[in-house]
């Protein structure tokens, strides 16, 4: 008589265990579904927007220093003219290729910042004359022409921007070495620029199909900005 009761209790206990196991499995399934690991493209887009936001502070230290000192003697105007031209070529290239804004947003922002610093430096060096306005007019006209140029010309402009980045920092490198000083070029700017270029190498692979022109541009810029950062710390 005890056997049927034992069997019933065992079946009941087994059913409870089975129900608990199923609840545990469902709970584990829910936990696994809740923890979603983003793919590389999503990470790249997030990093792209983070770099774009961070670029707001890229040249701000230089602008604030110039404004505070009411002097821009530690800056070379040629560096900022060339930087402005280089960044503009990159903007036009990315825009005409319809790359996502997260891939090139910071370049547009630092283009505007470079223009502001150029104006500040020109003003405080008392060179805001006819030559400056003629140069600014020629620059604006060149941008309009480039936006309507054939794709091959735009690609050439992007390739040229890498060379312009090299040329742009040479006067600042020479100025710092000649005066044994970091000049007015901020270590924060150089450091953030180097980090941003490293991130851009990753986002270019994920969001721009490993565009070789962009990879070369950001790779070279990484080397240059890292070198500038090291020189500033050396003379610091």
PDB file of C-alpha atoms in Angstrom, residues 45-215:
ATOM      1  CA  UNK A  45      29.210  54.482 -34.728  1.00  0.00           C
ATOM      2  CA  UNK A  46      29.173  55.125 -30.982  1.00  0.00           C
ATOM      3  CA  UNK A  47      32.891  55.883 -30.988  1.00  0.00           C
ATOM      4  CA  UNK A  48      32.412  58.116 -34.008  1.00  0.00           C
ATOM      5  CA  UNK A  49      29.840  60.250 -32.221  1.00  0.00           C
ATOM      6  CA  UNK A  50      32.026  60.292 -29.092  1.00  0.00           C
ATOM      7  CA  UNK A  51      34.985  61.560 -31.120  1.00  0.00           C
ATOM      8  CA  UNK A  52      32.739  64.175 -32.749  1.00  0.00           C
ATOM      9  CA  UNK A  53      31.628  65.377 -29.318  1.00  0.00           C
ATOM     10  CA  UNK A  54      35.193  65.326 -28.006  1.00  0.00           C
ATOM     11  CA  UNK A  55      36.400  67.346 -30.973  1.00  0.00           C
ATOM     12  CA  UNK A  56      34.557  70.331 -29.528  1.00  0.00           C
ATOM     13  CA  UNK A  57      37.381  70.497 -26.992  1.00  0.00           C
ATOM     14  CA  UNK A  58      40.173  69.778 -29.465  1.00  0.00           C
ATOM     15  CA  UNK A  59      41.213  73.325 -30.347  1.00  0.00           C
ATOM     16  CA  UNK A  60      39.315  75.082 -27.577  1.00  0.00           C
ATOM     17  CA  UNK A  61      42.392  75.181 -25.279  1.00  0.00           C
ATOM     18  CA  UNK A  62      44.383  77.006 -27.973  1.00  0.00           C
ATOM     19  CA  UNK A  63      41.602  79.508 -28.629  1.00  0.00           C
ATOM     20  CA  UNK A  64      41.144  80.167 -24.901  1.00  0.00           C
ATOM     21  CA  UNK A  65      44.879  80.600 -24.377  1.00  0.00           C
ATOM     22  CA  UNK A  66      45.140  83.093 -27.237  1.00  0.00           C
ATOM     23  CA  UNK A  67      42.092  84.983 -26.014  1.00  0.00           C
ATOM     24  CA  UNK A  68      43.377  85.069 -22.430  1.00  0.00           C
ATOM     25  CA  UNK A  69      46.862  86.267 -23.369  1.00  0.00           C
ATOM     26  CA  UNK A  70      45.569  88.618 -26.077  1.00  0.00           C
ATOM     27  CA  UNK A  71      48.478  87.314 -28.117  1.00  0.00           C
ATOM     28  CA  UNK A  72      49.075  84.649 -30.762  1.00  0.00           C
ATOM     29  CA  UNK A  73      52.825  85.042 -31.164  1.00  0.00           C
ATOM     30  CA  UNK A  74      53.321  81.347 -30.420  1.00  0.00           C
ATOM     31  CA  UNK A  75      51.251  80.280 -33.430  1.00  0.00           C
ATOM     32  CA  UNK A  76      52.215  80.238 -37.094  1.00  0.00           C
ATOM     33  CA  UNK A  77      49.514  81.451 -39.477  1.00  0.00           C
ATOM     34  CA  UNK A  78      50.686  79.131 -42.257  1.00  0.00           C
ATOM     35  CA  UNK A  79      49.970  76.118 -40.013  1.00  0.00           C
ATOM     36  CA  UNK A  80      46.336  77.139 -39.600  1.00  0.00           C
ATOM     37  CA  UNK A  81      45.785  78.065 -43.243  1.00  0.00           C
ATOM     38  CA  UNK A  82      47.067  74.638 -44.255  1.00  0.00           C
ATOM     39  CA  UNK A  83      45.101  72.861 -41.522  1.00  0.00           C
ATOM     40  CA  UNK A  84      41.918  74.600 -42.657  1.00  0.00           C
ATOM     41  CA  UNK A  85      42.530  73.555 -46.258  1.00  0.00           C
ATOM     42  CA  UNK A  86      43.335  69.968 -45.251  1.00  0.00           C
ATOM     43  CA  UNK A  87      40.231  69.542 -43.103  1.00  0.00           C
ATOM     44  CA  UNK A  88      38.036  71.085 -45.778  1.00  0.00           C
ATOM     45  CA  UNK A  89      39.281  68.580 -48.366  1.00  0.00           C
ATOM     46  CA  UNK A  90      38.385  65.766 -45.955  1.00  0.00           C
ATOM     47  CA  UNK A  91      34.921  67.249 -45.355  1.00  0.00           C
ATOM     48  CA  UNK A  92      34.191  67.451 -49.066  1.00  0.00           C
ATOM     49  CA  UNK A  93      35.453  63.906 -49.673  1.00  0.00           C
ATOM     50  CA  UNK A  94      33.299  62.375 -46.906  1.00  0.00           C
ATOM     51  CA  UNK A  95      30.235  64.444 -47.827  1.00  0.00           C
ATOM     52  CA  UNK A  96      30.357  63.560 -51.528  1.00  0.00           C
ATOM     53  CA  UNK A  97      30.838  59.864 -50.672  1.00  0.00           C
ATOM     54  CA  UNK A  98      27.751  59.950 -48.420  1.00  0.00           C
ATOM     55  CA  UNK A  99      29.623  58.500 -45.461  1.00  0.00           C
ATOM     56  CA  UNK A 100      27.632  58.516 -42.184  1.00  0.00           C
ATOM     57  CA  UNK A 101      28.060  61.678 -40.128  1.00  0.00           C
ATOM     58  CA  UNK A 102      29.494  59.614 -37.266  1.00  0.00           C
ATOM     59  CA  UNK A 103      32.463  58.882 -39.547  1.00  0.00           C
ATOM     60  CA  UNK A 104      33.415  62.487 -40.286  1.00  0.00           C
ATOM     61  CA  UNK A 105      31.468  64.741 -37.915  1.00  0.00           C
ATOM     62  CA  UNK A 106      34.523  65.701 -35.887  1.00  0.00           C
ATOM     63  CA  UNK A 107      36.368  66.790 -39.041  1.00  0.00           C
ATOM     64  CA  UNK A 108      33.618  69.296 -39.798  1.00  0.00           C
ATOM     65  CA  UNK A 109      33.751  70.565 -36.218  1.00  0.00           C
ATOM     66  CA  UNK A 110      37.526  71.004 -36.166  1.00  0.00           C
ATOM     67  CA  UNK A 111      37.325  72.710 -39.561  1.00  0.00           C
ATOM     68  CA  UNK A 112      35.168  75.388 -37.946  1.00  0.00           C
ATOM     69  CA  UNK A 113      37.492  75.530 -34.916  1.00  0.00           C
ATOM     70  CA  UNK A 114      40.556  75.879 -37.138  1.00  0.00           C
ATOM     71  CA  UNK A 115      38.888  78.777 -38.950  1.00  0.00           C
ATOM     72  CA  UNK A 116      38.172  80.496 -35.615  1.00  0.00           C
ATOM     73  CA  UNK A 117      41.775  80.079 -34.444  1.00  0.00           C
ATOM     74  CA  UNK A 118      43.069  81.360 -37.778  1.00  0.00           C
ATOM     75  CA  UNK A 119      40.938  84.476 -37.398  1.00  0.00           C
ATOM     76  CA  UNK A 120      42.033  84.975 -33.771  1.00  0.00           C
ATOM     77  CA  UNK A 121      45.706  84.487 -34.617  1.00  0.00           C
ATOM     78  CA  UNK A 122      45.495  86.847 -37.583  1.00  0.00           C
ATOM     79  CA  UNK A 123      43.741  89.465 -35.484  1.00  0.00           C
ATOM     80  CA  UNK A 124      46.174  89.377 -32.548  1.00  0.00           C
ATOM     81  CA  UNK A 125      49.191  89.311 -34.870  1.00  0.00           C
ATOM     82  CA  UNK A 126      47.731  92.447 -36.496  1.00  0.00           C
ATOM     83  CA  UNK A 127      47.630  90.902 -39.964  1.00  0.00           C
ATOM     84  CA  UNK A 128      43.933  91.321 -40.597  1.00  0.00           C
ATOM     85  CA  UNK A 129      44.486  93.204 -43.836  1.00  0.00           C
ATOM     86  CA  UNK A 130      43.700  93.002 -47.521  1.00  0.00           C
ATOM     87  CA  UNK A 131      45.832  89.912 -48.034  1.00  0.00           C
ATOM     88  CA  UNK A 132      43.848  87.995 -45.403  1.00  0.00           C
ATOM     89  CA  UNK A 133      40.499  88.853 -46.969  1.00  0.00           C
ATOM     90  CA  UNK A 134      41.760  88.013 -50.458  1.00  0.00           C
ATOM     91  CA  UNK A 135      42.996  84.659 -49.162  1.00  0.00           C
ATOM     92  CA  UNK A 136      39.678  83.983 -47.416  1.00  0.00           C
ATOM     93  CA  UNK A 137      37.752  84.805 -50.596  1.00  0.00           C
ATOM     94  CA  UNK A 138      39.951  82.509 -52.682  1.00  0.00           C
ATOM     95  CA  UNK A 139      39.492  79.749 -50.105  1.00  0.00           C
ATOM     96  CA  UNK A 140      35.684  80.000 -50.195  1.00  0.00           C
ATOM     97  CA  UNK A 141      35.681  79.979 -53.994  1.00  0.00           C
ATOM     98  CA  UNK A 142      37.896  76.876 -53.999  1.00  0.00           C
ATOM     99  CA  UNK A 143      35.457  75.036 -51.715  1.00  0.00           C
ATOM    100  CA  UNK A 144      32.566  75.734 -54.090  1.00  0.00           C
ATOM    101  CA  UNK A 145      34.621  74.487 -57.049  1.00  0.00           C
ATOM    102  CA  UNK A 146      35.696  71.340 -55.185  1.00  0.00           C
ATOM    103  CA  UNK A 147      32.122  70.456 -54.206  1.00  0.00           C
ATOM    104  CA  UNK A 148      31.212  70.392 -57.891  1.00  0.00           C
ATOM    105  CA  UNK A 149      34.403  68.719 -59.121  1.00  0.00           C
ATOM    106  CA  UNK A 150      34.644  65.176 -60.571  1.00  0.00           C
ATOM    107  CA  UNK A 151      35.107  62.306 -58.111  1.00  0.00           C
ATOM    108  CA  UNK A 152      38.732  61.833 -59.200  1.00  0.00           C
ATOM    109  CA  UNK A 153      39.559  65.426 -58.318  1.00  0.00           C
ATOM    110  CA  UNK A 154      37.856  65.121 -54.917  1.00  0.00           C
ATOM    111  CA  UNK A 155      39.808  61.927 -54.197  1.00  0.00           C
ATOM    112  CA  UNK A 156      42.996  63.736 -55.155  1.00  0.00           C
ATOM    113  CA  UNK A 157      42.035  66.487 -52.727  1.00  0.00           C
ATOM    114  CA  UNK A 158      41.614  63.970 -49.911  1.00  0.00           C
ATOM    115  CA  UNK A 159      44.993  62.431 -50.729  1.00  0.00           C
ATOM    116  CA  UNK A 160      46.460  65.913 -50.751  1.00  0.00           C
ATOM    117  CA  UNK A 161      44.966  66.583 -47.317  1.00  0.00           C
ATOM    118  CA  UNK A 162      47.284  63.956 -45.830  1.00  0.00           C
ATOM    119  CA  UNK A 163      50.269  65.782 -47.307  1.00  0.00           C
ATOM    120  CA  UNK A 164      48.844  69.094 -46.116  1.00  0.00           C
ATOM    121  CA  UNK A 165      48.664  67.696 -42.577  1.00  0.00           C
ATOM    122  CA  UNK A 166      52.363  66.904 -42.779  1.00  0.00           C
ATOM    123  CA  UNK A 167      53.218  70.338 -44.149  1.00  0.00           C
ATOM    124  CA  UNK A 168      50.909  72.104 -41.676  1.00  0.00           C
ATOM    125  CA  UNK A 169      52.766  70.967 -38.572  1.00  0.00           C
ATOM    126  CA  UNK A 170      56.282  71.523 -39.909  1.00  0.00           C
ATOM    127  CA  UNK A 171      56.274  75.284 -39.183  1.00  0.00           C
ATOM    128  CA  UNK A 172      55.054  74.592 -35.632  1.00  0.00           C
ATOM    129  CA  UNK A 173      57.652  71.858 -35.124  1.00  0.00           C
ATOM    130  CA  UNK A 174      60.363  74.259 -36.355  1.00  0.00           C
ATOM    131  CA  UNK A 175      59.083  77.151 -34.206  1.00  0.00           C
ATOM    132  CA  UNK A 176      59.052  75.001 -31.057  1.00  0.00           C
ATOM    133  CA  UNK A 177      62.530  73.615 -31.743  1.00  0.00           C
ATOM    134  CA  UNK A 178      63.999  77.028 -32.562  1.00  0.00           C
ATOM    135  CA  UNK A 179      62.633  78.622 -29.395  1.00  0.00           C
ATOM    136  CA  UNK A 180      62.933  75.505 -27.213  1.00  0.00           C
ATOM    137  CA  UNK A 181      59.304  75.885 -26.177  1.00  0.00           C
ATOM    138  CA  UNK A 182      55.908  74.313 -26.745  1.00  0.00           C
ATOM    139  CA  UNK A 183      54.676  77.640 -28.124  1.00  0.00           C
ATOM    140  CA  UNK A 184      50.930  78.168 -27.876  1.00  0.00           C
ATOM    141  CA  UNK A 185      50.099  74.699 -29.183  1.00  0.00           C
ATOM    142  CA  UNK A 186      48.247  72.910 -26.381  1.00  0.00           C
ATOM    143  CA  UNK A 187      49.297  69.404 -25.238  1.00  0.00           C
ATOM    144  CA  UNK A 188      45.590  68.666 -24.750  1.00  0.00           C
ATOM    145  CA  UNK A 189      44.996  69.420 -28.418  1.00  0.00           C
ATOM    146  CA  UNK A 190      47.861  67.224 -29.600  1.00  0.00           C
ATOM    147  CA  UNK A 191      46.897  64.383 -27.251  1.00  0.00           C
ATOM    148  CA  UNK A 192      43.203  64.426 -28.172  1.00  0.00           C
ATOM    149  CA  UNK A 193      44.078  64.599 -31.863  1.00  0.00           C
ATOM    150  CA  UNK A 194      46.283  61.506 -31.570  1.00  0.00           C
ATOM    151  CA  UNK A 195      43.576  59.547 -29.739  1.00  0.00           C
ATOM    152  CA  UNK A 196      40.956  60.689 -32.241  1.00  0.00           C
ATOM    153  CA  UNK A 197      43.082  59.507 -35.172  1.00  0.00           C
ATOM    154  CA  UNK A 198      43.520  56.082 -33.557  1.00  0.00           C
ATOM    155  CA  UNK A 199      39.747  55.775 -33.148  1.00  0.00           C
ATOM    156  CA  UNK A 200      39.216  56.924 -36.719  1.00  0.00           C
ATOM    157  CA  UNK A 201      41.353  54.078 -38.039  1.00  0.00           C
ATOM    158  CA  UNK A 202      38.875  51.672 -36.421  1.00  0.00           C
ATOM    159  CA  UNK A 203      35.751  53.522 -37.557  1.00  0.00           C
ATOM    160  CA  UNK A 204      37.090  53.778 -41.113  1.00  0.00           C
ATOM    161  CA  UNK A 205      37.415  49.989 -41.253  1.00  0.00           C
ATOM    162  CA  UNK A 206      33.876  49.508 -39.915  1.00  0.00           C
ATOM    163  CA  UNK A 207      31.945  52.382 -41.498  1.00  0.00           C
ATOM    164  CA  UNK A 208      33.851  53.327 -44.644  1.00  0.00           C
ATOM    165  CA  UNK A 209      34.778  49.893 -46.012  1.00  0.00           C
ATOM    166  CA  UNK A 210      38.454  50.343 -45.062  1.00  0.00           C
ATOM    167  CA  UNK A 211      38.806  53.254 -47.463  1.00  0.00           C
ATOM    168  CA  UNK A 212      42.572  53.193 -48.178  1.00  0.00           C
ATOM    169  CA  UNK A 213      42.776  56.960 -48.666  1.00  0.00           C
ATOM    170  CA  UNK A 214      41.188  57.610 -45.280  1.00  0.00           C
ATOM    171  CA  UNK A 215      43.305  54.939 -43.577  1.00  0.00           C
TER     172      UNK A 215
END
